[in-house]
Each structure stands twice: as C-alpha cells, then as structure tokens.
Amino acid sequence: MGSTGSCQKTHFPLKGDALMKDEAKYRVGMVAKMTGLSTHTLRVWEKRYAAVLPHRTEAGGRLYNDADVARLRVLSRLVAEGHSIGGIAGLPTVELQGMAAKLPSAEPQGRTDRLELLRRRFIASIEDLDVLGAEQMLSRAALGTEPGEFLRSVVGPILSEVGDRWERGELRIAHEHASSTVMRGLLFSLMRLYPASDAMPVTVVATPAGERHELGALMVAMLATMHGWRVLYLGADLPAEEIGFAAREANAKMIMVSVSNLDGEAVAREFDAIEKAAPPGVRILAGGRAAVANPSSRIEVHDDLDQVERVLNRS
C-alpha cells in the first residue's frame, strides 16, 4: 500500500490488526484524560479556534487521532505558560513543539495536587499584588477543569481563604479587591462561552441593596448559564423594586440573590422587600453566608452550589 500524506485522514478500515498512525480512535472523554484538558475546553478550542478538527462518528461524536492528541498536549502546555490560545491555535504543530521545547520541564502532578498548587500560587500572587500572575494561575485552573468543578474546587476555596485572611488582618483591602477583580473578569469571560437558548427560561441574578460583594452572584449566574438558562445579570447593590421590575419585564421564572456581608436585620428587610416586589409564581433563591430566610417566606435558602444546581436541573 502506498504511503498516505500526513495531512490526509483515513475513513476506511485497514486489513488486519494494524492501525494507521492517523486513524481517529479516541473519544472526547479519553482525550480529556490524556491531555489534562476538560471536555468543555476541548469543545471550545475546536469550535472557536479550530485548534484541531476531529473526525465525527455517524452519531455526531468526536473522534481524535494520535496527531490530534499530541497537538492538544502541546497547546495545553503553552497556554498554561501564558500563551493565548487564539494566538497559537493556527500555528503548525512542529512550530508549537519548538516553542514548548524551550519551556522549563514541568513536574507531573495529580489533578487534586495540581488544583491545590494553583490555588496556593494564586494566593501568593495576590499577596504580591501581582494581578497578571493571579490571572494566569486562575486561567490555568479553569483550563483543565470542568466549569462546575472549577467553581467548587477553585473559586469557592479561594474566596473563603481570601475572606478569612482579610478578617484576620493577614491581607489588606487592596489584596481582597485585587482578588475580586481577577475573579470577576474570568467569571464574566467564562459565562460568555455558553450560548443561551430562546427555549430556556430566564433567571434574574443580583445582590440586594447594600450588598456590594457580587462574586457569589456571579458564581450562580455562571452555573445557571452552564445549564442553558438565559441569565439577566444585574450586578451588586440593587434595590428590591428594581429586581422585581427586571423579573416582570424579562418574564423571568426565577430570581437568584447572594448576600455575604449584610447584617441580619438588613437581610430580613431586603428579603421581605424582594418577596413583595417579585411577580407571583417567580421562584426566589438566596445564597451566601449571610442568607437566612423566614420559614414562612417563599424565599429558598441554599447553602451550596450542588443544591442550586439540582434546582436548576429540575426547573
């Protein structure tokens, strides 16, 4: 049999047990394990940047070959070192390999160890007010992690540690603001990766009047976006009547609010106002460390993202 050009794909089985080098044989889940990239990242890199062009099965599933896997591994390494995927996705594999060869060798790590290391490096960058370094650490964590796991295993623990250390006086307000700025920017970017469907319901997401910390609201907004909801994100410190107005105008099915720093009296007052302002039949979810609702209220308090995700899936 004559040799096949390196850019050609094989679409027919070969005789015997031998497989051609470029035969597409790996499904997306296997490629995620082989490259350390999340399946979400693989799909985005394919759809938005044409980083690789996998084969498709008759059912529409992706099949990757050895060359695809090798290319994705190199791309992952380069992006982890600070390169933009948009800037390198179109380069030939041999050029990418040359770039990677100049990088310092990386020590192998398990998934849990890797995320813990990235969290520590993020905090260290924040301590130095190195916003660019913190952004790179957070982007690396998002790169190889499914979005839901990223929120639970990276964003949540970092927010807790920064908040605790700020309360103990180990970090200054400038450190807390730098951390929040980095988090806010990345969460907004990740939310834009999920296309909304007109067939899905709308949820209004905000923090009540007086609550200026919006990262909890951004996290649930991202979670809702991941599950296909159309998210009307209104940000922080919003009066109850404006939350109700937005829910009516957008014909929302749900309102989601986050509170972390309001005192008990303010939470009770704002929750009561939101309940009165919300259209009848609209479900109201509340979360955050300051969230407490009256048992007779229709406001539902959910302690963690897993609970919120179950509500989003059922609604």
Short mmCIF file of N, CA and C in Angstrom, two decimals, residues 146-152 187 190-191 194 200 203 205 215-231 233 254 256 285 302 304-313:
data_model
loop_
_atom_site.label_atom_id
_atom_site.label_comp_id
_atom_site.label_asym_id
_atom_site.label_seq_id
_atom_site.Cartn_x
_atom_site.Cartn_y
_atom_site.Cartn_z
N GLU A 146 -13.58 21.07 34.53
CA GLU A 146 -14.96 21.33 34.11
C GLU A 146 -15.49 22.54 34.88
N PRO A 147 -16.34 23.36 34.25
CA PRO A 147 -16.78 24.61 34.90
C PRO A 147 -17.38 24.42 36.28
N GLY A 148 -18.21 23.40 36.48
CA GLY A 148 -18.81 23.18 37.79
C GLY A 148 -17.75 22.87 38.83
N GLU A 149 -16.79 22.02 38.49
CA GLU A 149 -15.70 21.69 39.40
C GLU A 149 -14.82 22.90 39.65
N PHE A 150 -14.63 23.72 38.64
CA PHE A 150 -13.83 24.93 38.80
C PHE A 150 -14.44 25.84 39.86
N LEU A 151 -15.77 25.99 39.84
CA LEU A 151 -16.44 26.82 40.84
C LEU A 151 -16.28 26.23 42.23
N ARG A 152 -16.47 24.90 42.35
CA ARG A 152 -16.46 24.26 43.66
C ARG A 152 -15.05 24.08 44.23
N LEU A 187 -14.78 35.07 35.50
CA LEU A 187 -16.14 34.51 35.52
C LEU A 187 -16.99 35.11 34.41
N LEU A 190 -15.95 33.38 31.19
CA LEU A 190 -16.45 32.02 31.10
C LEU A 190 -17.94 31.99 30.79
N MET A 191 -18.69 32.92 31.36
CA MET A 191 -20.13 32.97 31.11
C MET A 191 -20.44 33.20 29.64
N TYR A 194 -21.04 30.25 26.90
CA TYR A 194 -22.23 29.40 26.85
C TYR A 194 -23.35 30.13 26.12
N MET A 200 -35.11 28.29 26.68
CA MET A 200 -34.86 28.13 28.11
C MET A 200 -35.42 29.32 28.89
N THR A 203 -33.54 33.70 34.33
CA THR A 203 -33.34 33.96 35.75
C THR A 203 -32.66 35.30 35.93
N VAL A 205 -30.33 37.58 38.25
CA VAL A 205 -29.32 37.37 39.28
C VAL A 205 -28.77 38.72 39.73
N LEU A 215 -19.40 38.35 43.91
CA LEU A 215 -18.81 37.14 43.35
C LEU A 215 -19.70 35.91 43.56
N GLY A 216 -20.41 35.85 44.68
CA GLY A 216 -21.35 34.75 44.88
C GLY A 216 -22.44 34.76 43.83
N ALA A 217 -22.94 35.96 43.51
CA ALA A 217 -23.96 36.09 42.47
C ALA A 217 -23.39 35.70 41.12
N LEU A 218 -22.16 36.08 40.85
CA LEU A 218 -21.53 35.71 39.58
C LEU A 218 -21.36 34.20 39.46
N MET A 219 -21.06 33.54 40.56
CA MET A 219 -20.89 32.10 40.52
C MET A 219 -22.19 31.40 40.17
N VAL A 220 -23.31 31.81 40.80
CA VAL A 220 -24.57 31.14 40.48
C VAL A 220 -25.06 31.54 39.08
N ALA A 221 -24.69 32.76 38.64
CA ALA A 221 -25.04 33.16 37.28
C ALA A 221 -24.32 32.27 36.27
N MET A 222 -23.04 32.01 36.52
CA MET A 222 -22.28 31.12 35.64
C MET A 222 -22.86 29.72 35.66
N LEU A 223 -23.25 29.25 36.86
CA LEU A 223 -23.82 27.91 36.97
C LEU A 223 -25.12 27.81 36.17
N ALA A 224 -25.97 28.83 36.28
CA ALA A 224 -27.23 28.83 35.52
C ALA A 224 -26.97 28.88 34.02
N THR A 225 -25.97 29.67 33.62
CA THR A 225 -25.62 29.76 32.20
C THR A 225 -25.15 28.42 31.68
N MET A 226 -24.35 27.70 32.48
CA MET A 226 -23.87 26.38 32.10
C MET A 226 -25.01 25.42 31.82
N HIS A 227 -26.12 25.61 32.54
CA HIS A 227 -27.26 24.71 32.38
C HIS A 227 -28.28 25.24 31.37
N GLY A 228 -27.88 26.20 30.57
CA GLY A 228 -28.70 26.65 29.47
C GLY A 228 -29.67 27.77 29.78
N TRP A 229 -29.77 28.20 31.04
CA TRP A 229 -30.69 29.27 31.39
C TRP A 229 -30.26 30.58 30.72
N ARG A 230 -31.23 31.41 30.42
CA ARG A 230 -30.94 32.77 29.98
C ARG A 230 -30.80 33.63 31.23
N VAL A 231 -29.60 34.14 31.44
CA VAL A 231 -29.29 34.85 32.68
C VAL A 231 -29.30 36.36 32.45
N TYR A 233 -28.06 39.20 34.30
CA TYR A 233 -27.20 39.51 35.44
C TYR A 233 -27.19 41.01 35.67
N MET A 254 -37.24 32.71 37.60
CA MET A 254 -36.53 32.60 38.87
C MET A 254 -35.73 33.88 39.14
N MET A 256 -32.39 34.95 41.63
CA MET A 256 -31.33 34.40 42.46
C MET A 256 -30.53 35.55 43.05
N LEU A 285 -34.45 32.24 44.93
CA LEU A 285 -33.38 31.50 45.59
C LEU A 285 -32.40 32.49 46.21
N HIS A 302 -30.29 28.26 49.90
CA HIS A 302 -29.49 27.09 49.52
C HIS A 302 -28.05 27.32 49.93
N ASP A 304 -25.19 25.58 49.26
CA ASP A 304 -24.04 25.33 48.40
C ASP A 304 -24.48 25.22 46.94
N LEU A 305 -23.47 25.17 46.06
CA LEU A 305 -23.73 25.16 44.63
C LEU A 305 -24.40 23.86 44.18
N ASP A 306 -24.13 22.76 44.87
CA ASP A 306 -24.78 21.50 44.50
C ASP A 306 -26.29 21.60 44.63
N GLN A 307 -26.75 22.24 45.70
CA GLN A 307 -28.19 22.42 45.89
C GLN A 307 -28.78 23.30 44.79
N VAL A 308 -28.08 24.39 44.47
CA VAL A 308 -28.55 25.28 43.41
C VAL A 308 -28.60 24.55 42.08
N GLU A 309 -27.58 23.74 41.82
CA GLU A 309 -27.54 23.01 40.55
C GLU A 309 -28.70 22.04 40.43
N ARG A 310 -29.08 21.40 41.54
CA ARG A 310 -30.23 20.50 41.48
C ARG A 310 -31.51 21.25 41.17
N VAL A 311 -31.66 22.44 41.72
CA VAL A 311 -32.85 23.26 41.41
C VAL A 311 -32.85 23.65 39.93
N LEU A 312 -31.71 24.06 39.41
CA LEU A 312 -31.62 24.47 38.01
C LEU A 312 -31.96 23.29 37.08
N ASN A 313 -31.53 22.11 37.44
CA ASN A 313 -31.78 20.94 36.62
C ASN A 313 -33.25 20.53 36.63
#
